[in-house]
PDB file of C-alpha atoms in Angstrom:
ATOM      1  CA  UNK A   1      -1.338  58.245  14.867  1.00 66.00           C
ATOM      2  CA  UNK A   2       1.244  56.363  12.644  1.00 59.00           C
ATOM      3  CA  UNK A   3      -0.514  55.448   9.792  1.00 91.00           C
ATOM      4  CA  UNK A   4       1.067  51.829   7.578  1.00 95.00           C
ATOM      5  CA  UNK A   5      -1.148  51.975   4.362  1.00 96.00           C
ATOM      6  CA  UNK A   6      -1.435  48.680   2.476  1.00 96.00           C
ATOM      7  CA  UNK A   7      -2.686  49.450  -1.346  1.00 88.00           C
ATOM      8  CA  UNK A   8      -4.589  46.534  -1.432  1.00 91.00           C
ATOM      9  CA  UNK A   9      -6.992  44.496   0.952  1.00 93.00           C
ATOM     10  CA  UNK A  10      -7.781  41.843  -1.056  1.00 95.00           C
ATOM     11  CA  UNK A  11      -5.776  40.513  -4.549  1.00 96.00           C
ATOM     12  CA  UNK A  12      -6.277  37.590  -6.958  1.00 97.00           C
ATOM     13  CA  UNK A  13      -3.592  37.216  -9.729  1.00 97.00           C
ATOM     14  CA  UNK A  14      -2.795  34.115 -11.810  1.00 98.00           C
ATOM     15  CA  UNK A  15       0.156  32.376 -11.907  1.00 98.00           C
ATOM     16  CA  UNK A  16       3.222  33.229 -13.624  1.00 97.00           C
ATOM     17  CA  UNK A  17       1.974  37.095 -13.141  1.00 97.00           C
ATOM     18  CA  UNK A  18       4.598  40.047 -11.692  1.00 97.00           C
ATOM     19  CA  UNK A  19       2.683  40.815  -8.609  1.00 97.00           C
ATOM     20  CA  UNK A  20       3.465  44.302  -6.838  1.00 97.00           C
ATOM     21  CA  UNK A  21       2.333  44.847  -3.032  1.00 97.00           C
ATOM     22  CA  UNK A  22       2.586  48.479  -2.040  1.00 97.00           C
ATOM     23  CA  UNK A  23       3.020  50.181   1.266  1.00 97.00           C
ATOM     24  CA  UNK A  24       3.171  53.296   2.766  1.00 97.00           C
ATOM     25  CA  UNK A  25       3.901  54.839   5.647  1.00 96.00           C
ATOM     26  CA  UNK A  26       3.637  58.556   7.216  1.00 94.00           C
ATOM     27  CA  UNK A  27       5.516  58.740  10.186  1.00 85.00           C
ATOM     28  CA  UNK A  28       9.090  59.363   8.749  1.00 89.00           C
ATOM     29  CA  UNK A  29       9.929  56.130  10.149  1.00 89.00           C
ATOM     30  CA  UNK A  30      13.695  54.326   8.881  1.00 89.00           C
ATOM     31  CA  UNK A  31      12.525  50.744   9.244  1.00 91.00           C
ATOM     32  CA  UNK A  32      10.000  48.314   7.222  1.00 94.00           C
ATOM     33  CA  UNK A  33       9.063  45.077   6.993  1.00 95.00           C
ATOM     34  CA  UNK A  34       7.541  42.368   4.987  1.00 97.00           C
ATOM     35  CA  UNK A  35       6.014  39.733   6.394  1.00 97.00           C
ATOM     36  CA  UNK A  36       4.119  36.964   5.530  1.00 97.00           C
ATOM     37  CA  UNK A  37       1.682  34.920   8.030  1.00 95.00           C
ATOM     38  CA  UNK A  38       0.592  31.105   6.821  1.00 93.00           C
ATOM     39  CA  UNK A  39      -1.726  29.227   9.386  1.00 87.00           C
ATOM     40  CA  UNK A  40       0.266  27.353  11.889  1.00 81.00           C
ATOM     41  CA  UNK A  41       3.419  29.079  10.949  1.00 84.00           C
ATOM     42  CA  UNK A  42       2.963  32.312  12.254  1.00 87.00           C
ATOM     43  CA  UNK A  43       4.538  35.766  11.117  1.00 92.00           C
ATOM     44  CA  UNK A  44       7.630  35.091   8.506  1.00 94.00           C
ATOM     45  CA  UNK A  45       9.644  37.926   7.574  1.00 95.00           C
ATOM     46  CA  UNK A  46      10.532  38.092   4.067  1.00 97.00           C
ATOM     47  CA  UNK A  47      12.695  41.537   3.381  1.00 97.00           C
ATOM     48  CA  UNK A  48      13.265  44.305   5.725  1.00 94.00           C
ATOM     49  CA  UNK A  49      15.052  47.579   4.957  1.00 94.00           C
ATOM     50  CA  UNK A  50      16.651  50.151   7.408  1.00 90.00           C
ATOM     51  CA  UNK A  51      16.974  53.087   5.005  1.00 90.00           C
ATOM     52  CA  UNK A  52      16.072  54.458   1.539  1.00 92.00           C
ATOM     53  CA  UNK A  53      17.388  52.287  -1.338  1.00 89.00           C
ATOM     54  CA  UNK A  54      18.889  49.853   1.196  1.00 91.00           C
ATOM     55  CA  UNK A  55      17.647  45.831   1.647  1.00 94.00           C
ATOM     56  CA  UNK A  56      18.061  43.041   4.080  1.00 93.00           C
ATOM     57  CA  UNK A  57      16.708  39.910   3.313  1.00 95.00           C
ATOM     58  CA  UNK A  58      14.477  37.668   6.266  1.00 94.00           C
ATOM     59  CA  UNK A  59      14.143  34.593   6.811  1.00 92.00           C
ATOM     60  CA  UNK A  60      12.176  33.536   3.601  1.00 96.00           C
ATOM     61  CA  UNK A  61      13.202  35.604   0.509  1.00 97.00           C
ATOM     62  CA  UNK A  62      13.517  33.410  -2.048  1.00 96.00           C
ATOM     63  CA  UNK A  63      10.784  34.401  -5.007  1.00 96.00           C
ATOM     64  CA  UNK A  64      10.705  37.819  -3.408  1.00 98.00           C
ATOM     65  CA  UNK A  65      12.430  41.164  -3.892  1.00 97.00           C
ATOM     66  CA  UNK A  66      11.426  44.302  -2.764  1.00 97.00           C
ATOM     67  CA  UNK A  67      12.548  48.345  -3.439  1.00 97.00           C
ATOM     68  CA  UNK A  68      12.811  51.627  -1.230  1.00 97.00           C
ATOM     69  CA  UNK A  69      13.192  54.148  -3.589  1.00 95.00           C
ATOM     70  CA  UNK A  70      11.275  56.828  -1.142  1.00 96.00           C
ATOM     71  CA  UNK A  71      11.484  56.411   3.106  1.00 95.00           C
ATOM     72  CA  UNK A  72       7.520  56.344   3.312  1.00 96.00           C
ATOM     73  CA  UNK A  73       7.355  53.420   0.413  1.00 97.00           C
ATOM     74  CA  UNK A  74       8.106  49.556   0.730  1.00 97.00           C
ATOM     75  CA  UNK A  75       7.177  47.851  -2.209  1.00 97.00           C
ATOM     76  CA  UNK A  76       7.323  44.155  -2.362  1.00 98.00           C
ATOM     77  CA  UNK A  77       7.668  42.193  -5.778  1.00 98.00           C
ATOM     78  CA  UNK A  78       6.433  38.602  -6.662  1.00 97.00           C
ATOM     79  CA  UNK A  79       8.404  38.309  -9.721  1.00 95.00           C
ATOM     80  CA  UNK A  80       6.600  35.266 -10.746  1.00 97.00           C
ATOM     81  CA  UNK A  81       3.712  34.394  -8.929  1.00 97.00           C
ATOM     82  CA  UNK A  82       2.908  30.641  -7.864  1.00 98.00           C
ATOM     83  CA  UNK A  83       0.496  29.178  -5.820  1.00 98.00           C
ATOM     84  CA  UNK A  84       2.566  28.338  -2.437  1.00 97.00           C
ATOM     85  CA  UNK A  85       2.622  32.415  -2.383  1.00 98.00           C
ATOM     86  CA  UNK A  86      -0.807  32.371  -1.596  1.00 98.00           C
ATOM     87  CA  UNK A  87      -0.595  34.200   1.791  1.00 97.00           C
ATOM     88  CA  UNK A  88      -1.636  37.090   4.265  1.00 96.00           C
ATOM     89  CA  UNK A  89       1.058  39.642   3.461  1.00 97.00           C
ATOM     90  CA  UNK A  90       1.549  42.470   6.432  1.00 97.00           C
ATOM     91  CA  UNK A  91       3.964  45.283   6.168  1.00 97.00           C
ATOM     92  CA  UNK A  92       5.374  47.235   8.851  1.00 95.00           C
ATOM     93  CA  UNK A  93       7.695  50.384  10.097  1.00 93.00           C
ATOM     94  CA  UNK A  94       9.443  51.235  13.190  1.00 89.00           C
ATOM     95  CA  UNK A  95      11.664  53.924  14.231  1.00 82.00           C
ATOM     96  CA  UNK A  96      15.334  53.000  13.956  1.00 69.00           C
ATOM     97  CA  UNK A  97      16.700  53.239  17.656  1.00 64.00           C
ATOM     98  CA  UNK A  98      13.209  52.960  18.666  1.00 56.00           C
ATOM     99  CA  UNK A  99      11.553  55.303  21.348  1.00 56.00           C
ATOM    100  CA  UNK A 100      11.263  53.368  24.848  1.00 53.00           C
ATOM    101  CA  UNK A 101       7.985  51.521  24.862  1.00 59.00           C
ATOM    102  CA  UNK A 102       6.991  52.020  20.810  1.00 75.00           C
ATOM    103  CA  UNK A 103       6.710  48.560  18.600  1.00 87.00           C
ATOM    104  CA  UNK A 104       5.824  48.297  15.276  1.00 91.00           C
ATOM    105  CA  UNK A 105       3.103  49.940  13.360  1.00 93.00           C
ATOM    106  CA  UNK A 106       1.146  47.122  11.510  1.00 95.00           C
ATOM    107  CA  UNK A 107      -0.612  47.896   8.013  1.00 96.00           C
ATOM    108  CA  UNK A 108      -4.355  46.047   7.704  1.00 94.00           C
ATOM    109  CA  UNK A 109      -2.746  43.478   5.244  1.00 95.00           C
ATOM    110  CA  UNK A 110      -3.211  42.126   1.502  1.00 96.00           C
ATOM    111  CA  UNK A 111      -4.413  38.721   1.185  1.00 96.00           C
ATOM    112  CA  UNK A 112      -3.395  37.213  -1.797  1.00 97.00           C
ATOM    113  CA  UNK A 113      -4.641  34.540  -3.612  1.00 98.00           C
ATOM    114  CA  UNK A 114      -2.409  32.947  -6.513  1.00 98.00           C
ATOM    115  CA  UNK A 115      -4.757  30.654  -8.981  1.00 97.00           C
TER     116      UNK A 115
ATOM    117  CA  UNK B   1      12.083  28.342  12.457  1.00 39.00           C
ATOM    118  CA  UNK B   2      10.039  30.509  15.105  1.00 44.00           C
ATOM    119  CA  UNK B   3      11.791  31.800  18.010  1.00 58.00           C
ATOM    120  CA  UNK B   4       9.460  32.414  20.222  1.00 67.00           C
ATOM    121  CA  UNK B   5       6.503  29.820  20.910  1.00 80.00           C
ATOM    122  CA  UNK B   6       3.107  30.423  22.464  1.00 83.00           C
ATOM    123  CA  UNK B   7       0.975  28.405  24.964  1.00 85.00           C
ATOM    124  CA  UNK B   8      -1.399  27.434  24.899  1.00 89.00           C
ATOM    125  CA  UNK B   9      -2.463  27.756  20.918  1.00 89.00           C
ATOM    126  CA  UNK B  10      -6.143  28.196  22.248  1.00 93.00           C
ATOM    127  CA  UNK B  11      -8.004  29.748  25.231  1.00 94.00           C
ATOM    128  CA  UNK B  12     -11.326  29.989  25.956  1.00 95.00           C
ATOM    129  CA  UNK B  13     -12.606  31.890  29.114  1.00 95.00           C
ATOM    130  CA  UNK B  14     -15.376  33.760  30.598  1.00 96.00           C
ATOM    131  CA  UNK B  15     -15.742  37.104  30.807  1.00 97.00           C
ATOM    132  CA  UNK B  16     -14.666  38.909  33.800  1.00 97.00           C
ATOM    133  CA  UNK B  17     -12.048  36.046  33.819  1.00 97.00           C
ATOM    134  CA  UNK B  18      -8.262  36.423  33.220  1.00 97.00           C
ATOM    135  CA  UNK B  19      -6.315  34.974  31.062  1.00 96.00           C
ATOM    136  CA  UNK B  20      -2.777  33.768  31.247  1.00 96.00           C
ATOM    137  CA  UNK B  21      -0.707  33.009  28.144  1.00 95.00           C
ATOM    138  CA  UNK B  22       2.717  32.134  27.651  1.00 95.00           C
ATOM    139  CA  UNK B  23       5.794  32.585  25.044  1.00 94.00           C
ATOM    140  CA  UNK B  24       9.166  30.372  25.413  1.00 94.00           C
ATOM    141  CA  UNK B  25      12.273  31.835  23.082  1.00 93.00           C
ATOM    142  CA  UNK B  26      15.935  30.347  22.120  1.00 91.00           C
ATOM    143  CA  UNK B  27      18.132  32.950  21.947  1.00 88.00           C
ATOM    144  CA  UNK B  28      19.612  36.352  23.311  1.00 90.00           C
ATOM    145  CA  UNK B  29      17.042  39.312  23.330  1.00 90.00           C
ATOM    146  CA  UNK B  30      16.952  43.359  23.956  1.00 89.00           C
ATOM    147  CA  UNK B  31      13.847  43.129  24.325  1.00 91.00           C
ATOM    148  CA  UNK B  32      10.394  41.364  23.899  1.00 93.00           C
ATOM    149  CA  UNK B  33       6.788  42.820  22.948  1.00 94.00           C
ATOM    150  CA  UNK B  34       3.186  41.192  22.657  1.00 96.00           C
ATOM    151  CA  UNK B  35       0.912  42.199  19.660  1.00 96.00           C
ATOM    152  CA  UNK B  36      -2.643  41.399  19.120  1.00 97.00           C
ATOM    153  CA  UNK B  37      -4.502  40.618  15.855  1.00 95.00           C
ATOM    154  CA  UNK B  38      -8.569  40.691  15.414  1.00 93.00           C
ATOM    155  CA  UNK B  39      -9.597  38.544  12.854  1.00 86.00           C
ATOM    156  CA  UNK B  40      -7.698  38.775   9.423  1.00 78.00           C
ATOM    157  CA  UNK B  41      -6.404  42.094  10.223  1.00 85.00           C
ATOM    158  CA  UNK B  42      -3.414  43.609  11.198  1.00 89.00           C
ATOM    159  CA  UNK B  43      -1.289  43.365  14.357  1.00 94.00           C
ATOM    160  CA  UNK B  44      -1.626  45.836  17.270  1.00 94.00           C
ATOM    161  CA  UNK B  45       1.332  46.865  19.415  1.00 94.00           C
ATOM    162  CA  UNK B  46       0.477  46.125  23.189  1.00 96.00           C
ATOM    163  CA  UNK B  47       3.402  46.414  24.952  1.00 95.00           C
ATOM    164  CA  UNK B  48       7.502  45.942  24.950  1.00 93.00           C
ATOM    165  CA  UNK B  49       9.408  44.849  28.020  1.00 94.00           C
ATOM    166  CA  UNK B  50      13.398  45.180  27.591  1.00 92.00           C
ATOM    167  CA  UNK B  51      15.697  42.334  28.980  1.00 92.00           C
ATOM    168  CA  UNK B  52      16.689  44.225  32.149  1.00 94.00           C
ATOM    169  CA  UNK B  53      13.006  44.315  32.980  1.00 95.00           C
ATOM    170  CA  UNK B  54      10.603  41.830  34.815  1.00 97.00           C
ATOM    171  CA  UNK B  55       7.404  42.872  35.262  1.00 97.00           C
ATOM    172  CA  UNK B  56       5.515  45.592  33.179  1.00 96.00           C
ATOM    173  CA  UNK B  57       1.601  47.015  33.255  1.00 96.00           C
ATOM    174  CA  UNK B  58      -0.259  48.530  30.839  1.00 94.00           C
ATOM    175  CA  UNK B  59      -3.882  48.991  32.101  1.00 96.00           C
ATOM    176  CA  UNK B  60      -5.305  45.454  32.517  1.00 97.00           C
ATOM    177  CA  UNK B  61      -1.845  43.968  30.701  1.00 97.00           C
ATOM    178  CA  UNK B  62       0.580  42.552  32.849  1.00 98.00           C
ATOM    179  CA  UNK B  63       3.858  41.229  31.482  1.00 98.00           C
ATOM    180  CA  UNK B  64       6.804  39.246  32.841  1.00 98.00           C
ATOM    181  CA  UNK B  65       9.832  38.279  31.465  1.00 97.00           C
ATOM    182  CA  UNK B  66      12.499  35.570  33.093  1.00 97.00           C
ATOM    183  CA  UNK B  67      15.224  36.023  30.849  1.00 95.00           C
ATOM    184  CA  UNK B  68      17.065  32.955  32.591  1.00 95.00           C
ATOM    185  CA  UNK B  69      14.151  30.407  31.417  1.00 95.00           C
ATOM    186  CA  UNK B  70      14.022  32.470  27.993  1.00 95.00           C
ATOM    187  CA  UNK B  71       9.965  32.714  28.449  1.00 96.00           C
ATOM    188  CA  UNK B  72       7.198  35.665  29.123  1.00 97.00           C
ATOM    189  CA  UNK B  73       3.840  35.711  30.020  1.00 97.00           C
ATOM    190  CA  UNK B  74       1.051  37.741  29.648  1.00 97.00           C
ATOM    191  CA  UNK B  75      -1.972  38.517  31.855  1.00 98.00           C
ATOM    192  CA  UNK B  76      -5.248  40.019  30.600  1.00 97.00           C
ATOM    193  CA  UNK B  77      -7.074  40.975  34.144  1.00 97.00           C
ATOM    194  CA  UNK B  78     -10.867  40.947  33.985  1.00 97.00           C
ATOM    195  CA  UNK B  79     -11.416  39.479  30.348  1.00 97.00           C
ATOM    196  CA  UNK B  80     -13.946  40.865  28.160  1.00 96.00           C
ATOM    197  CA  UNK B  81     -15.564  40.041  24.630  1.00 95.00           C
ATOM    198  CA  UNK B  82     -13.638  42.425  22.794  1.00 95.00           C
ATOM    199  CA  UNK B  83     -10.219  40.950  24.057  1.00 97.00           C
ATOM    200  CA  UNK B  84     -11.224  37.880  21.918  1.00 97.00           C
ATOM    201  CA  UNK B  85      -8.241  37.906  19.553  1.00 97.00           C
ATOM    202  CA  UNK B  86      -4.763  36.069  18.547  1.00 95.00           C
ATOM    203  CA  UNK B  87      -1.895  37.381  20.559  1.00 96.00           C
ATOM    204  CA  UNK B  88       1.611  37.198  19.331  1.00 95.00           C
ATOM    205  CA  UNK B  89       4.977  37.357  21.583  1.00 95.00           C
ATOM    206  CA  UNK B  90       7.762  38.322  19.190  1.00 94.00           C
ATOM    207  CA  UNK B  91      11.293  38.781  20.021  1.00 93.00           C
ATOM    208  CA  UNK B  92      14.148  41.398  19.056  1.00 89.00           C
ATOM    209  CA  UNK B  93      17.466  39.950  19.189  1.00 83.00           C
ATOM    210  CA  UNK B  94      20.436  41.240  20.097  1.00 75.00           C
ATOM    211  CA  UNK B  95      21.396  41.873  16.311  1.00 71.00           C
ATOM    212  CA  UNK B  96      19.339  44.369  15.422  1.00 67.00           C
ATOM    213  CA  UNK B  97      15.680  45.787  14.902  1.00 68.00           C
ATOM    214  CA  UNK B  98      14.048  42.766  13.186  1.00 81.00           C
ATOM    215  CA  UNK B  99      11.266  41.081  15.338  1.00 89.00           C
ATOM    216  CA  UNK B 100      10.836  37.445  15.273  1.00 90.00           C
ATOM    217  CA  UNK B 101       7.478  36.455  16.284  1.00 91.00           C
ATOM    218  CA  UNK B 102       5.884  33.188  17.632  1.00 88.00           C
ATOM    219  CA  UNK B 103       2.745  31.327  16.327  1.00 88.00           C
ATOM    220  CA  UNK B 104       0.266  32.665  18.282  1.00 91.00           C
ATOM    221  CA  UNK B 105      -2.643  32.064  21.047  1.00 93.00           C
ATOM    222  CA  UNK B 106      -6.240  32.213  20.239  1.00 94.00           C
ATOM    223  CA  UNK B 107      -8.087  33.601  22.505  1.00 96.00           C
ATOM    224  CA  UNK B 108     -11.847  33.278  23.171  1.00 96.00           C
ATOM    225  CA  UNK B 109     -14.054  35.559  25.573  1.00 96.00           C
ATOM    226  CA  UNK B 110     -17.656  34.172  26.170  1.00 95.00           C
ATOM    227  CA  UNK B 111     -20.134  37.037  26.998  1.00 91.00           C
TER     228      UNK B 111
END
């Protein structure tokens, strides 16, 4: 089974902190995603990337960036934390040119909780 | 904003029942997939129907798409307690391999 690993189930950080959310995948897949999901707003995506040290931003960037130095490894950055970040973060992968009938693989999520 | 929207937001049903939910989008698809989500966890890939498609099964899953009203549905045949989840319709556009998903329907399975 595809396996989306994210570091962290649970984080608290304080404002104003660098916050790093990791994730991992380990089905060679090209694609990944970061998204964020708010109550009553559904999934947003924030960054996605198609390939190794490449970057697309979503629909909600702004006080994000993210970095693919390795195909199994997503990172997303909070550069400066605040509390409107506050937020279940999910990542996910997908095969580029995707197989018929396969979606995204879902990690368990990191919620985050900016104080 | 969300391109594809659920309805209801809510459903609660009986077990043994079905239950019917439904996702409206704006724009141009290749294709359009349901995910479900237990309780603060992650999202679970159920199915994907492509735009040339109207009608696909997966065990007791039953999708339809009507790409000239822009809207899907999904059946769950013969409910039970363990369905009792959110469900998510999101949509790939024509673009590319990004997914845009809606806001969700809650759904409730009484024992």
């Amino acid at each position: 089974d595809v396996k989306v690993t994210q570091s962290s189930r649970y984080l608290v950080k304080r404002t104003g902190e660098k916050v790093f959310l990791e994730c991992v995948q380990d089905m060679d897949h090209e694609n990944m995603f970061w998204y964020r999901q708010d109550p009553g707003l559904g999934l947003r995506l924030i960054y996605f990337s198609y390939d190794v040290k490449m970057k697309e931003k979503g629909d909600i960037p702004e006080g994000y960036s993210v970095s693919r130095e390795k195909k199994e490894r997503f990172s997303l950055i909070l550069e400066s934390a605040s509390t409107n970040q506050t937020s279940m973060y999910l990542c996910a992968s997908s095969l580029f040119g995707r197989i018929r009938g396969e979606g995204y693989t879902f990690g368990s999520g990191t919620r985050l909780t900016v104080v | 904003s969300q391109q594809g929207e659920e309805d209801p937001q809510a459903l609660s049903i009986q077990e043994g029942e079905n239950a019917t939910m439904n996702c409206s989008y704006k724009t141009s698809i290749n294709n359009l997939q349901w995910y479900r989500q237990n309780s603060g966890r992650g999202l679970v890939h159920l199915i994907l129907i492509r735009s040339n498609e109207r009608e696909k099964h997966s065990g007791r899953l039953r999708v339809t798409l009507d790409t000239s009203k822009k809207s899907s549905s999904l059946l769950i045949t013969a409910s039970r307690a363990a369905d009792t989840a959110s469900y998510f319709c999101a949509t790939e556009g024509a673009a590319g391999n990004k997914l845009t998903f809606g806001g969700g329907t809650r759904v409730l399975v009484k024992p």
